[in-house]
mmCIF file of C-alpha atoms in Angstrom:
data_model
loop_
_atom_site.group_PDB
_atom_site.id
_atom_site.type_symbol
_atom_site.label_atom_id
_atom_site.label_comp_id
_atom_site.label_asym_id
_atom_site.label_seq_id
_atom_site.Cartn_x
_atom_site.Cartn_y
_atom_site.Cartn_z
ATOM 1 C CA UNK A 1 73.808 191.127 64.407
ATOM 2 C CA UNK A 2 77.354 192.265 63.819
ATOM 3 C CA UNK A 3 80.671 190.774 64.845
ATOM 4 C CA UNK A 4 83.174 193.441 65.947
ATOM 5 C CA UNK A 5 86.831 192.642 66.504
ATOM 6 C CA UNK A 6 89.979 194.608 67.286
ATOM 7 C CA UNK A 7 93.567 193.774 66.384
ATOM 8 C CA UNK A 8 97.198 194.720 66.797
ATOM 9 C CA UNK A 9 96.963 196.675 63.526
ATOM 10 C CA UNK A 10 94.822 199.366 65.233
ATOM 11 C CA UNK A 11 91.779 198.514 63.085
ATOM 12 C CA UNK A 12 88.226 197.752 64.223
ATOM 13 C CA UNK A 13 86.378 195.269 61.994
ATOM 14 C CA UNK A 14 82.638 194.911 61.557
ATOM 15 C CA UNK A 15 80.942 191.941 59.948
ATOM 16 C CA UNK A 16 77.197 191.333 59.571
ATOM 17 C CA UNK A 17 76.282 187.772 60.513
ATOM 18 C CA UNK A 18 73.124 186.662 58.755
ATOM 19 C CA UNK A 19 71.354 183.556 59.999
ATOM 20 C CA UNK A 20 69.643 181.503 57.321
ATOM 21 C CA UNK A 21 69.740 177.922 56.097
ATOM 22 C CA UNK A 22 73.473 178.494 55.898
ATOM 23 C CA UNK A 23 75.004 181.337 57.933
ATOM 24 C CA UNK A 24 76.982 184.013 56.107
ATOM 25 C CA UNK A 25 79.357 186.738 57.319
ATOM 26 C CA UNK A 26 79.542 189.932 55.273
ATOM 27 C CA UNK A 27 82.071 192.776 55.798
ATOM 28 C CA UNK A 28 80.295 195.936 56.953
ATOM 29 C CA UNK A 29 83.130 198.304 57.881
ATOM 30 C CA UNK A 30 86.800 198.634 58.751
ATOM 31 C CA UNK A 31 87.881 201.597 60.823
ATOM 32 C CA UNK A 32 91.276 202.916 61.935
ATOM 33 C CA UNK A 33 90.117 203.136 65.526
ATOM 34 C CA UNK A 34 93.203 203.989 67.574
ATOM 35 C CA UNK A 35 96.825 205.065 67.381
ATOM 36 C CA UNK A 36 97.921 201.811 69.036
ATOM 37 C CA UNK A 37 96.725 198.212 69.193
ATOM 38 C CA UNK A 38 93.232 197.475 70.493
ATOM 39 C CA UNK A 39 93.112 195.742 73.881
ATOM 40 C CA UNK A 40 89.395 195.549 74.817
ATOM 41 C CA UNK A 41 85.931 195.826 73.299
ATOM 42 C CA UNK A 42 82.446 195.860 74.819
ATOM 43 C CA UNK A 43 78.898 196.217 73.476
ATOM 44 C CA UNK A 44 75.406 197.083 74.618
ATOM 45 C CA UNK A 45 72.180 197.437 72.605
ATOM 46 C CA UNK A 46 73.423 200.601 70.858
ATOM 47 C CA UNK A 47 77.119 201.226 71.347
ATOM 48 C CA UNK A 48 80.443 199.570 70.771
ATOM 49 C CA UNK A 49 83.352 200.837 72.871
ATOM 50 C CA UNK A 50 86.984 199.964 72.304
ATOM 51 C CA UNK A 51 90.010 200.357 74.569
ATOM 52 C CA UNK A 52 93.606 200.604 73.427
ATOM 53 C CA UNK A 53 97.225 200.930 74.383
ATOM 54 C CA UNK A 54 96.863 204.591 73.344
ATOM 55 C CA UNK A 55 95.039 205.147 76.711
ATOM 56 C CA UNK A 56 91.718 206.181 75.149
ATOM 57 C CA UNK A 57 88.262 204.628 74.909
ATOM 58 C CA UNK A 58 86.508 205.222 71.602
ATOM 59 C CA UNK A 59 82.716 205.116 71.290
ATOM 60 C CA UNK A 60 80.785 203.995 68.198
ATOM 61 C CA UNK A 61 77.066 204.391 67.622
ATOM 62 C CA UNK A 62 76.168 201.151 65.841
ATOM 63 C CA UNK A 63 72.682 202.216 64.867
ATOM 64 C CA UNK A 64 73.918 205.357 63.107
ATOM 65 C CA UNK A 65 77.220 203.760 62.076
ATOM 66 C CA UNK A 66 79.264 206.771 63.258
ATOM 67 C CA UNK A 67 82.180 207.426 65.589
ATOM 68 C CA UNK A 68 80.643 209.043 68.683
ATOM 69 C CA UNK A 69 83.656 210.391 70.590
ATOM 70 C CA UNK A 70 86.429 209.469 72.987
ATOM 71 C CA UNK A 71 86.831 209.078 76.777
ATOM 72 C CA UNK A 72 90.131 210.302 78.162
ATOM 73 C CA UNK A 73 89.994 209.608 81.903
ATOM 74 C CA UNK A 74 92.687 206.935 82.062
ATOM 75 C CA UNK A 75 96.490 207.088 81.985
ATOM 76 C CA UNK A 76 97.724 203.764 80.680
ATOM 77 C CA UNK A 77 96.519 200.905 78.518
ATOM 78 C CA UNK A 78 92.784 200.207 78.779
ATOM 79 C CA UNK A 79 92.636 196.596 79.979
ATOM 80 C CA UNK A 80 88.915 195.889 80.443
ATOM 81 C CA UNK A 81 85.512 197.298 79.514
ATOM 82 C CA UNK A 82 82.077 196.076 80.524
ATOM 83 C CA UNK A 83 78.560 197.515 80.092
ATOM 84 C CA UNK A 84 75.793 197.092 82.610
ATOM 85 C CA UNK A 85 72.514 197.262 80.763
ATOM 86 C CA UNK A 86 71.944 200.462 78.782
ATOM 87 C CA UNK A 87 72.951 203.078 81.320
ATOM 88 C CA UNK A 88 76.453 202.318 82.618
ATOM 89 C CA UNK A 89 79.931 201.330 81.479
ATOM 90 C CA UNK A 90 82.857 200.285 83.706
ATOM 91 C CA UNK A 91 86.458 200.629 82.486
ATOM 92 C CA UNK A 92 89.714 199.492 84.007
ATOM 93 C CA UNK A 93 93.299 200.324 83.032
ATOM 94 C CA UNK A 94 96.967 200.033 83.853
ATOM 95 C CA UNK A 95 96.713 203.198 85.965
ATOM 96 C CA UNK A 96 94.865 201.149 88.624
ATOM 97 C CA UNK A 97 91.606 203.070 88.135
ATOM 98 C CA UNK A 98 88.089 201.780 87.605
ATOM 99 C CA UNK A 99 85.821 204.424 86.098
ATOM 100 C CA UNK A 100 82.028 204.333 86.184
ATOM 101 C CA UNK A 101 80.496 206.031 83.127
ATOM 102 C CA UNK A 102 76.986 207.226 82.431
ATOM 103 C CA UNK A 103 76.231 206.204 78.818
ATOM 104 C CA UNK A 104 73.540 208.831 78.288
ATOM 105 C CA UNK A 105 75.883 211.796 78.470
ATOM 106 C CA UNK A 106 79.152 209.826 78.575
ATOM 107 C CA UNK A 107 80.307 211.494 81.784
ATOM 108 C CA UNK A 108 82.447 209.880 84.467
ATOM 109 C CA UNK A 109 80.276 209.442 87.531
ATOM 110 C CA UNK A 110 83.124 208.155 89.673
ATOM 111 C CA UNK A 111 86.794 207.276 89.360
ATOM 112 C CA UNK A 112 88.020 204.708 91.885
ATOM 113 C CA UNK A 113 91.637 203.930 92.714
ATOM 114 C CA UNK A 114 90.973 200.195 92.593
ATOM 115 C CA UNK A 115 94.429 198.557 92.640
ATOM 116 C CA UNK A 116 97.982 199.542 93.537
ATOM 117 C CA UNK A 117 99.121 197.976 90.260
ATOM 118 C CA UNK A 118 97.253 197.496 86.990
ATOM 119 C CA UNK A 119 93.567 196.543 86.805
ATOM 120 C CA UNK A 120 93.715 193.330 84.768
ATOM 121 C CA UNK A 121 90.020 192.330 84.652
ATOM 122 C CA UNK A 122 86.619 193.282 86.067
ATOM 123 C CA UNK A 123 83.135 191.777 86.035
ATOM 124 C CA UNK A 124 79.747 193.221 87.051
ATOM 125 C CA UNK A 125 77.260 191.105 89.006
ATOM 126 C CA UNK A 126 73.965 190.519 87.131
ATOM 127 C CA UNK A 127 72.166 192.601 89.771
ATOM 128 C CA UNK A 128 74.359 195.621 88.970
ATOM 129 C CA UNK A 129 75.013 196.204 92.684
ATOM 130 C CA UNK A 130 78.396 194.519 92.891
ATOM 131 C CA UNK A 131 81.523 194.253 90.773
ATOM 132 C CA UNK A 132 84.694 192.230 91.088
ATOM 133 C CA UNK A 133 88.155 193.224 89.949
ATOM 134 C CA UNK A 134 91.629 191.695 89.951
ATOM 135 C CA UNK A 135 94.974 193.430 89.473
ATOM 136 C CA UNK A 136 98.720 193.096 89.536
ATOM 137 C CA UNK A 137 98.777 193.797 93.281
ATOM 138 C CA UNK A 138 97.662 190.163 93.893
ATOM 139 C CA UNK A 139 94.234 191.132 95.184
ATOM 140 C CA UNK A 140 90.647 190.330 94.321
ATOM 141 C CA UNK A 141 88.388 193.255 95.249
ATOM 142 C CA UNK A 142 84.637 193.426 95.654
ATOM 143 C CA UNK A 143 82.989 196.780 94.923
ATOM 144 C CA UNK A 144 79.658 198.161 96.138
ATOM 145 C CA UNK A 145 78.485 199.960 92.990
ATOM 146 C CA UNK A 146 75.479 201.511 94.720
ATOM 147 C CA UNK A 147 77.758 203.484 97.041
ATOM 148 C CA UNK A 148 80.832 203.443 94.814
ATOM 149 C CA UNK A 149 83.196 202.031 97.475
ATOM 150 C CA UNK A 150 85.267 198.970 98.310
ATOM 151 C CA UNK A 151 83.326 196.203 100.069
ATOM 152 C CA UNK A 152 85.899 193.431 100.485
ATOM 153 C CA UNK A 153 89.549 192.659 99.662
ATOM 154 C CA UNK A 154 90.936 189.134 99.214
ATOM 155 C CA UNK A 155 94.664 188.491 98.855
ATOM 156 C CA UNK A 156 95.724 186.065 96.151
ATOM 157 C CA UNK A 157 98.941 184.080 95.954
ATOM 158 C CA UNK A 158 99.524 185.220 92.360
ATOM 159 C CA UNK A 159 98.261 187.865 89.942
ATOM 160 C CA UNK A 160 94.934 186.938 88.355
ATOM 161 C CA UNK A 161 94.319 188.154 84.805
ATOM 162 C CA UNK A 162 90.666 187.188 84.288
ATOM 163 C CA UNK A 163 87.588 187.345 86.561
ATOM 164 C CA UNK A 164 84.033 186.508 85.530
ATOM 165 C CA UNK A 165 80.580 186.171 87.112
ATOM 166 C CA UNK A 166 78.269 183.343 86.129
ATOM 167 C CA UNK A 167 75.012 184.447 84.398
ATOM 168 C CA UNK A 168 72.961 183.694 87.557
ATOM 169 C CA UNK A 169 75.436 185.486 89.800
ATOM 170 C CA UNK A 170 75.758 182.494 92.142
ATOM 171 C CA UNK A 171 79.447 181.874 91.416
ATOM 172 C CA UNK A 172 82.472 183.524 89.926
ATOM 173 C CA UNK A 173 85.817 182.377 88.573
ATOM 174 C CA UNK A 174 89.355 183.778 88.552
ATOM 175 C CA UNK A 175 92.127 182.798 86.142
ATOM 176 C CA UNK A 176 95.773 182.718 87.201
ATOM 177 C CA UNK A 177 97.978 181.654 84.256
ATOM 178 C CA UNK A 178 96.609 178.181 83.445
ATOM 179 C CA UNK A 179 94.411 177.673 86.513
ATOM 180 C CA UNK A 180 90.705 178.501 86.975
ATOM 181 C CA UNK A 181 89.455 178.778 90.576
ATOM 182 C CA UNK A 182 85.705 178.510 91.028
ATOM 183 C CA UNK A 183 84.163 180.486 93.913
ATOM 184 C CA UNK A 184 80.701 180.248 95.470
ATOM 185 C CA UNK A 185 79.152 183.671 96.127
ATOM 186 C CA UNK A 186 77.547 182.866 99.503
ATOM 187 C CA UNK A 187 80.766 181.528 101.011
ATOM 188 C CA UNK A 188 83.381 183.405 98.903
ATOM 189 C CA UNK A 189 85.421 180.187 99.071
ATOM 190 C CA UNK A 190 86.924 178.019 96.300
ATOM 191 C CA UNK A 191 84.709 175.073 95.431
ATOM 192 C CA UNK A 192 86.868 173.639 92.658
ATOM 193 C CA UNK A 193 89.820 174.232 90.371
ATOM 194 C CA UNK A 194 90.377 173.557 86.661
ATOM 195 C CA UNK A 195 93.917 173.324 85.362
ATOM 196 C CA UNK A 196 94.953 173.372 81.703
ATOM 197 C CA UNK A 197 98.285 172.726 80.020
ATOM 198 C CA UNK A 198 98.568 176.174 78.397
ATOM 199 C CA UNK A 199 98.050 179.690 79.684
ATOM 200 C CA UNK A 200 94.358 180.694 79.480
ATOM 201 C CA UNK A 201 93.645 183.689 77.265
ATOM 202 C CA UNK A 202 89.854 183.723 77.276
ATOM 203 C CA UNK A 203 86.978 182.264 79.271
ATOM 204 C CA UNK A 204 83.198 182.405 78.859
ATOM 205 C CA UNK A 205 80.217 181.021 80.769
ATOM 206 C CA UNK A 206 78.015 179.167 78.267
ATOM 207 C CA UNK A 207 75.459 178.337 80.991
ATOM 208 C CA UNK A 208 75.456 178.827 84.736
ATOM 209 C CA UNK A 209 77.567 175.733 85.131
ATOM 210 C CA UNK A 210 79.439 175.225 81.852
ATOM 211 C CA UNK A 211 82.627 177.133 80.948
ATOM 212 C CA UNK A 212 84.248 177.541 77.533
ATOM 213 C CA UNK A 213 88.005 177.942 77.973
ATOM 214 C CA UNK A 214 90.649 178.851 75.392
ATOM 215 C CA UNK A 215 94.338 179.365 75.824
ATOM 216 C CA UNK A 216 97.613 179.709 74.039
ATOM 217 C CA UNK A 217 96.763 176.931 71.648
ATOM 218 C CA UNK A 218 94.138 176.213 68.982
ATOM 219 C CA UNK A 219 91.849 174.133 71.247
ATOM 220 C CA UNK A 220 88.557 175.114 72.878
ATOM 221 C CA UNK A 221 87.463 173.087 75.891
ATOM 222 C CA UNK A 222 84.122 172.933 77.699
ATOM 223 C CA UNK A 223 84.263 172.261 81.424
ATOM 224 C CA UNK A 224 81.664 171.553 84.090
ATOM 225 C CA UNK A 225 81.952 173.936 87.051
ATOM 226 C CA UNK A 226 80.373 171.295 89.285
ATOM 227 C CA UNK A 227 82.714 168.362 88.494
ATOM 228 C CA UNK A 228 85.622 170.350 87.007
ATOM 229 C CA UNK A 229 85.761 167.683 84.250
ATOM 230 C CA UNK A 230 86.310 168.419 80.580
ATOM 231 C CA UNK A 231 83.083 167.717 78.715
ATOM 232 C CA UNK A 232 84.395 168.287 75.196
ATOM 233 C CA UNK A 233 87.418 169.665 73.385
ATOM 234 C CA UNK A 234 88.015 170.451 69.700
ATOM 235 C CA UNK A 235 90.478 172.180 67.428
ATOM 236 C CA UNK A 236 88.885 175.523 66.486
ATOM 237 C CA UNK A 237 91.771 177.389 64.778
ATOM 238 C CA UNK A 238 95.282 177.032 63.371
ATOM 239 C CA UNK A 239 96.814 179.332 65.971
ATOM 240 C CA UNK A 240 96.171 180.551 69.546
ATOM 241 C CA UNK A 241 92.652 181.666 70.391
ATOM 242 C CA UNK A 242 92.474 185.247 71.663
ATOM 243 C CA UNK A 243 88.804 185.658 72.587
ATOM 244 C CA UNK A 244 85.497 183.813 72.936
ATOM 245 C CA UNK A 245 82.016 185.253 72.822
ATOM 246 C CA UNK A 246 78.626 183.543 73.090
ATOM 247 C CA UNK A 247 74.960 184.377 72.725
ATOM 248 C CA UNK A 248 71.605 182.678 72.463
ATOM 249 C CA UNK A 249 69.230 183.080 69.554
ATOM 250 C CA UNK A 250 65.797 181.448 69.648
ATOM 251 C CA UNK A 251 67.110 178.620 71.776
ATOM 252 C CA UNK A 252 70.239 178.181 69.675
ATOM 253 C CA UNK A 253 73.591 178.639 71.440
ATOM 254 C CA UNK A 254 76.221 180.239 69.256
ATOM 255 C CA UNK A 255 79.941 180.426 70.122
ATOM 256 C CA UNK A 256 82.124 183.021 68.321
ATOM 257 C CA UNK A 257 85.918 182.712 68.406
ATOM 258 C CA UNK A 258 88.762 184.960 67.278
ATOM 259 C CA UNK A 259 92.310 183.762 66.741
ATOM 260 C CA UNK A 260 95.791 185.030 65.978
ATOM 261 C CA UNK A 261 95.413 183.190 62.648
ATOM 262 C CA UNK A 262 93.122 186.067 61.579
ATOM 263 C CA UNK A 263 89.914 184.035 61.444
ATOM 264 C CA UNK A 264 86.640 184.744 63.205
ATOM 265 C CA UNK A 265 84.458 181.633 63.396
ATOM 266 C CA UNK A 266 80.885 180.972 64.513
ATOM 267 C CA UNK A 267 79.888 177.610 65.999
ATOM 268 C CA UNK A 268 76.541 175.982 66.803
ATOM 269 C CA UNK A 269 76.587 174.361 70.244
ATOM 270 C CA UNK A 270 73.928 171.771 71.145
ATOM 271 C CA UNK A 271 73.718 171.766 74.935
ATOM 272 C CA UNK A 272 71.810 168.486 74.824
ATOM 273 C CA UNK A 273 74.832 166.938 73.149
ATOM 274 C CA UNK A 274 77.570 168.859 74.953
ATOM 275 C CA UNK A 275 80.083 166.043 74.410
ATOM 276 C CA UNK A 276 79.750 166.401 70.642
ATOM 277 C CA UNK A 277 82.012 168.794 68.761
ATOM 278 C CA UNK A 278 80.104 172.011 67.836
ATOM 279 C CA UNK A 279 79.336 172.433 64.145
ATOM 280 C CA UNK A 280 80.950 175.322 62.223
ATOM 281 C CA UNK A 281 78.310 177.816 61.004
ATOM 282 C CA UNK A 282 80.601 180.202 59.091
ATOM 283 C CA UNK A 283 84.015 181.852 59.158
ATOM 284 C CA UNK A 284 85.793 184.957 57.848
ATOM 285 C CA UNK A 285 89.487 185.758 57.414
ATOM 286 C CA UNK A 286 90.325 189.274 58.579
ATOM 287 C CA UNK A 287 94.040 188.845 57.618
ATOM 288 C CA UNK A 288 94.928 190.630 60.874
ATOM 289 C CA UNK A 289 96.313 189.619 64.291
ATOM 290 C CA UNK A 290 93.101 189.688 66.297
ATOM 291 C CA UNK A 291 93.117 190.670 69.996
ATOM 292 C CA UNK A 292 89.489 191.103 71.126
ATOM 293 C CA UNK A 293 85.965 190.245 70.052
ATOM 294 C CA UNK A 294 82.308 191.058 70.763
ATOM 295 C CA UNK A 295 78.920 190.612 69.109
ATOM 296 C CA UNK A 296 76.560 193.546 68.752
ATOM 297 C CA UNK A 297 72.935 192.402 68.853
ATOM 298 C CA UNK A 298 70.164 194.700 67.733
ATOM 299 C CA UNK A 299 67.238 194.602 70.154
ATOM 300 C CA UNK A 300 64.795 194.497 67.279
ATOM 301 C CA UNK A 301 66.221 191.127 66.305
ATOM 302 C CA UNK A 302 64.920 189.627 69.568
ATOM 303 C CA UNK A 303 68.315 188.162 70.340
ATOM 304 C CA UNK A 304 69.711 188.336 73.854
ATOM 305 C CA UNK A 305 73.134 187.603 75.308
ATOM 306 C CA UNK A 306 73.209 184.999 78.065
ATOM 307 C CA UNK A 307 75.054 187.364 80.366
ATOM 308 C CA UNK A 308 72.478 190.154 79.935
ATOM 309 C CA UNK A 309 69.367 188.215 80.899
ATOM 310 C CA UNK A 310 69.529 189.116 84.567
ATOM 311 C CA UNK A 311 70.660 192.651 83.817
ATOM 312 C CA UNK A 312 67.576 193.485 81.808
ATOM 313 C CA UNK A 313 65.308 192.063 84.508
ATOM 314 C CA UNK A 314 66.839 194.344 87.158
ATOM 315 C CA UNK A 315 66.851 197.533 85.100
ATOM 316 C CA UNK A 316 64.917 199.327 87.831
ATOM 317 C CA UNK A 317 67.928 199.032 90.137
ATOM 318 C CA UNK A 318 70.007 201.156 87.733
ATOM 319 C CA UNK A 319 68.004 204.314 88.359
ATOM 320 C CA UNK A 320 68.500 203.940 92.104
ATOM 321 C CA UNK A 321 72.229 203.261 91.684
ATOM 322 C CA UNK A 322 72.668 206.152 89.255
ATOM 323 C CA UNK A 323 71.067 208.696 91.579
ATOM 324 C CA UNK A 324 73.322 207.702 94.479
ATOM 325 C CA UNK A 325 76.552 207.487 92.540
ATOM 326 C CA UNK A 326 75.846 210.787 90.746
ATOM 327 C CA UNK A 327 76.464 212.615 94.021
ATOM 328 C CA UNK A 328 80.139 211.807 93.603
ATOM 329 C CA UNK A 329 80.124 212.760 89.953
ATOM 330 C CA UNK A 330 83.502 213.360 88.345
ATOM 331 C CA UNK A 331 83.567 215.625 85.347
ATOM 332 C CA UNK A 332 84.620 213.992 82.088
ATOM 333 C CA UNK A 333 88.160 214.972 81.240
ATOM 334 C CA UNK A 334 88.505 217.622 78.555
ATOM 335 C CA UNK A 335 91.534 218.940 76.692
ATOM 336 C CA UNK A 336 92.537 221.196 79.572
ATOM 337 C CA UNK A 337 92.680 218.236 81.974
ATOM 338 C CA UNK A 338 95.043 216.163 79.859
ATOM 339 C CA UNK A 339 98.322 217.690 78.781
ATOM 340 C CA UNK A 340 99.780 216.101 75.752
ATOM 341 C CA UNK A 341 96.694 213.964 75.039
ATOM 342 C CA UNK A 342 94.185 215.553 72.702
ATOM 343 C CA UNK A 343 90.806 214.211 71.722
ATOM 344 C CA UNK A 344 90.684 213.487 68.029
ATOM 345 C CA UNK A 345 88.448 215.950 66.228
ATOM 346 C CA UNK A 346 85.641 214.219 64.360
ATOM 347 C CA UNK A 347 84.690 215.861 61.090
ATOM 348 C CA UNK A 348 81.764 214.819 58.894
ATOM 349 C CA UNK A 349 84.206 213.337 56.401
ATOM 350 C CA UNK A 350 85.842 211.118 59.047
ATOM 351 C CA UNK A 351 82.733 210.374 61.025
ATOM 352 C CA UNK A 352 81.208 207.445 59.140
ATOM 353 C CA UNK A 353 82.552 203.938 59.499
ATOM 354 C CA UNK A 354 83.638 203.112 55.984
ATOM 355 C CA UNK A 355 82.485 199.970 54.245
ATOM 356 C CA UNK A 356 85.229 197.952 52.490
ATOM 357 C CA UNK A 357 83.440 198.242 49.157
ATOM 358 C CA UNK A 358 83.394 202.039 49.380
ATOM 359 C CA UNK A 359 87.123 202.056 49.989
ATOM 360 C CA UNK A 360 87.713 199.974 46.849
ATOM 361 C CA UNK A 361 85.673 202.445 44.744
ATOM 362 C CA UNK A 362 87.694 205.360 46.074
ATOM 363 C CA UNK A 363 90.943 203.621 45.108
ATOM 364 C CA UNK A 364 89.634 202.877 41.607
ATOM 365 C CA UNK A 365 88.508 206.493 41.074
ATOM 366 C CA UNK A 366 91.859 207.883 42.226
ATOM 367 C CA UNK A 367 93.832 205.561 39.933
ATOM 368 C CA UNK A 368 91.724 206.483 36.908
#
């Protein structure tokens, strides 16, 4: 598995995490990914995609360790990226658009004007048939992905900046500043609210009913969606936590955190002892101001993300969805479609993601 993280310094980091008696994190690559700070990152079983304030989405083939190309459909900062299985990617941006991408040919199947303001967050239902999005127009919108159209619009009192489905798809949550509203799918009504002292920057479902929440401080808190009570809290970093990721490996729940202090840390969470502080597995100092985080899991390693369990079971639905949505196919933007925004040419010399050790050797050779 590899930890991938973006930062304000426009660099994408890659670290190999090796489970053993004691976990270790080894630098694999650093890559100057964008011409502005990175704002979003997403992974599937083969690719890593990154979004940036430079309005582009960059694609990386993790199996070949090469830069695969760029997607130029959006005008404005890329705010959210999410894969569904192996066949589709959804992207949202400050231009108010949600784009549905086919990941085989990397073509835009449909571009939807989703919000009057910015798209701040989106989340795909485990079935792949629905998606939720929130934006700066104070709305929560439900999307029928099979037909590529709006299904429902709910007005909110304030702008929400995070939305997330639970792994079983039975509930979803929205985040408005420091408040988490928990919704039940069948009633679309709020069943509970969690309020924290600081603004919430990241949220992750650990199980169907347990949330990991981090905000503008160094504390991670686990909450029960049923009781809305804090089950455990602990100091994870020396500065604000920017992102949380989680996955399951052979029954072991691992939490990965990234902070403005530059550290990426991995934690072992025992769900049978949820009130106990998770144990630190390993950490690495990137010496950068981190903004986003994901974990790329090779299928051969037999590791699965919690959020992808349902998606892999319903893979058959993707073919049906793809055939319907393809009728409204939108051609991927090329150089002629975007004035003043050119796709970066990838040459063989620039194509490979460079390992830190290789960079050091180059510097030594040049100085000698």
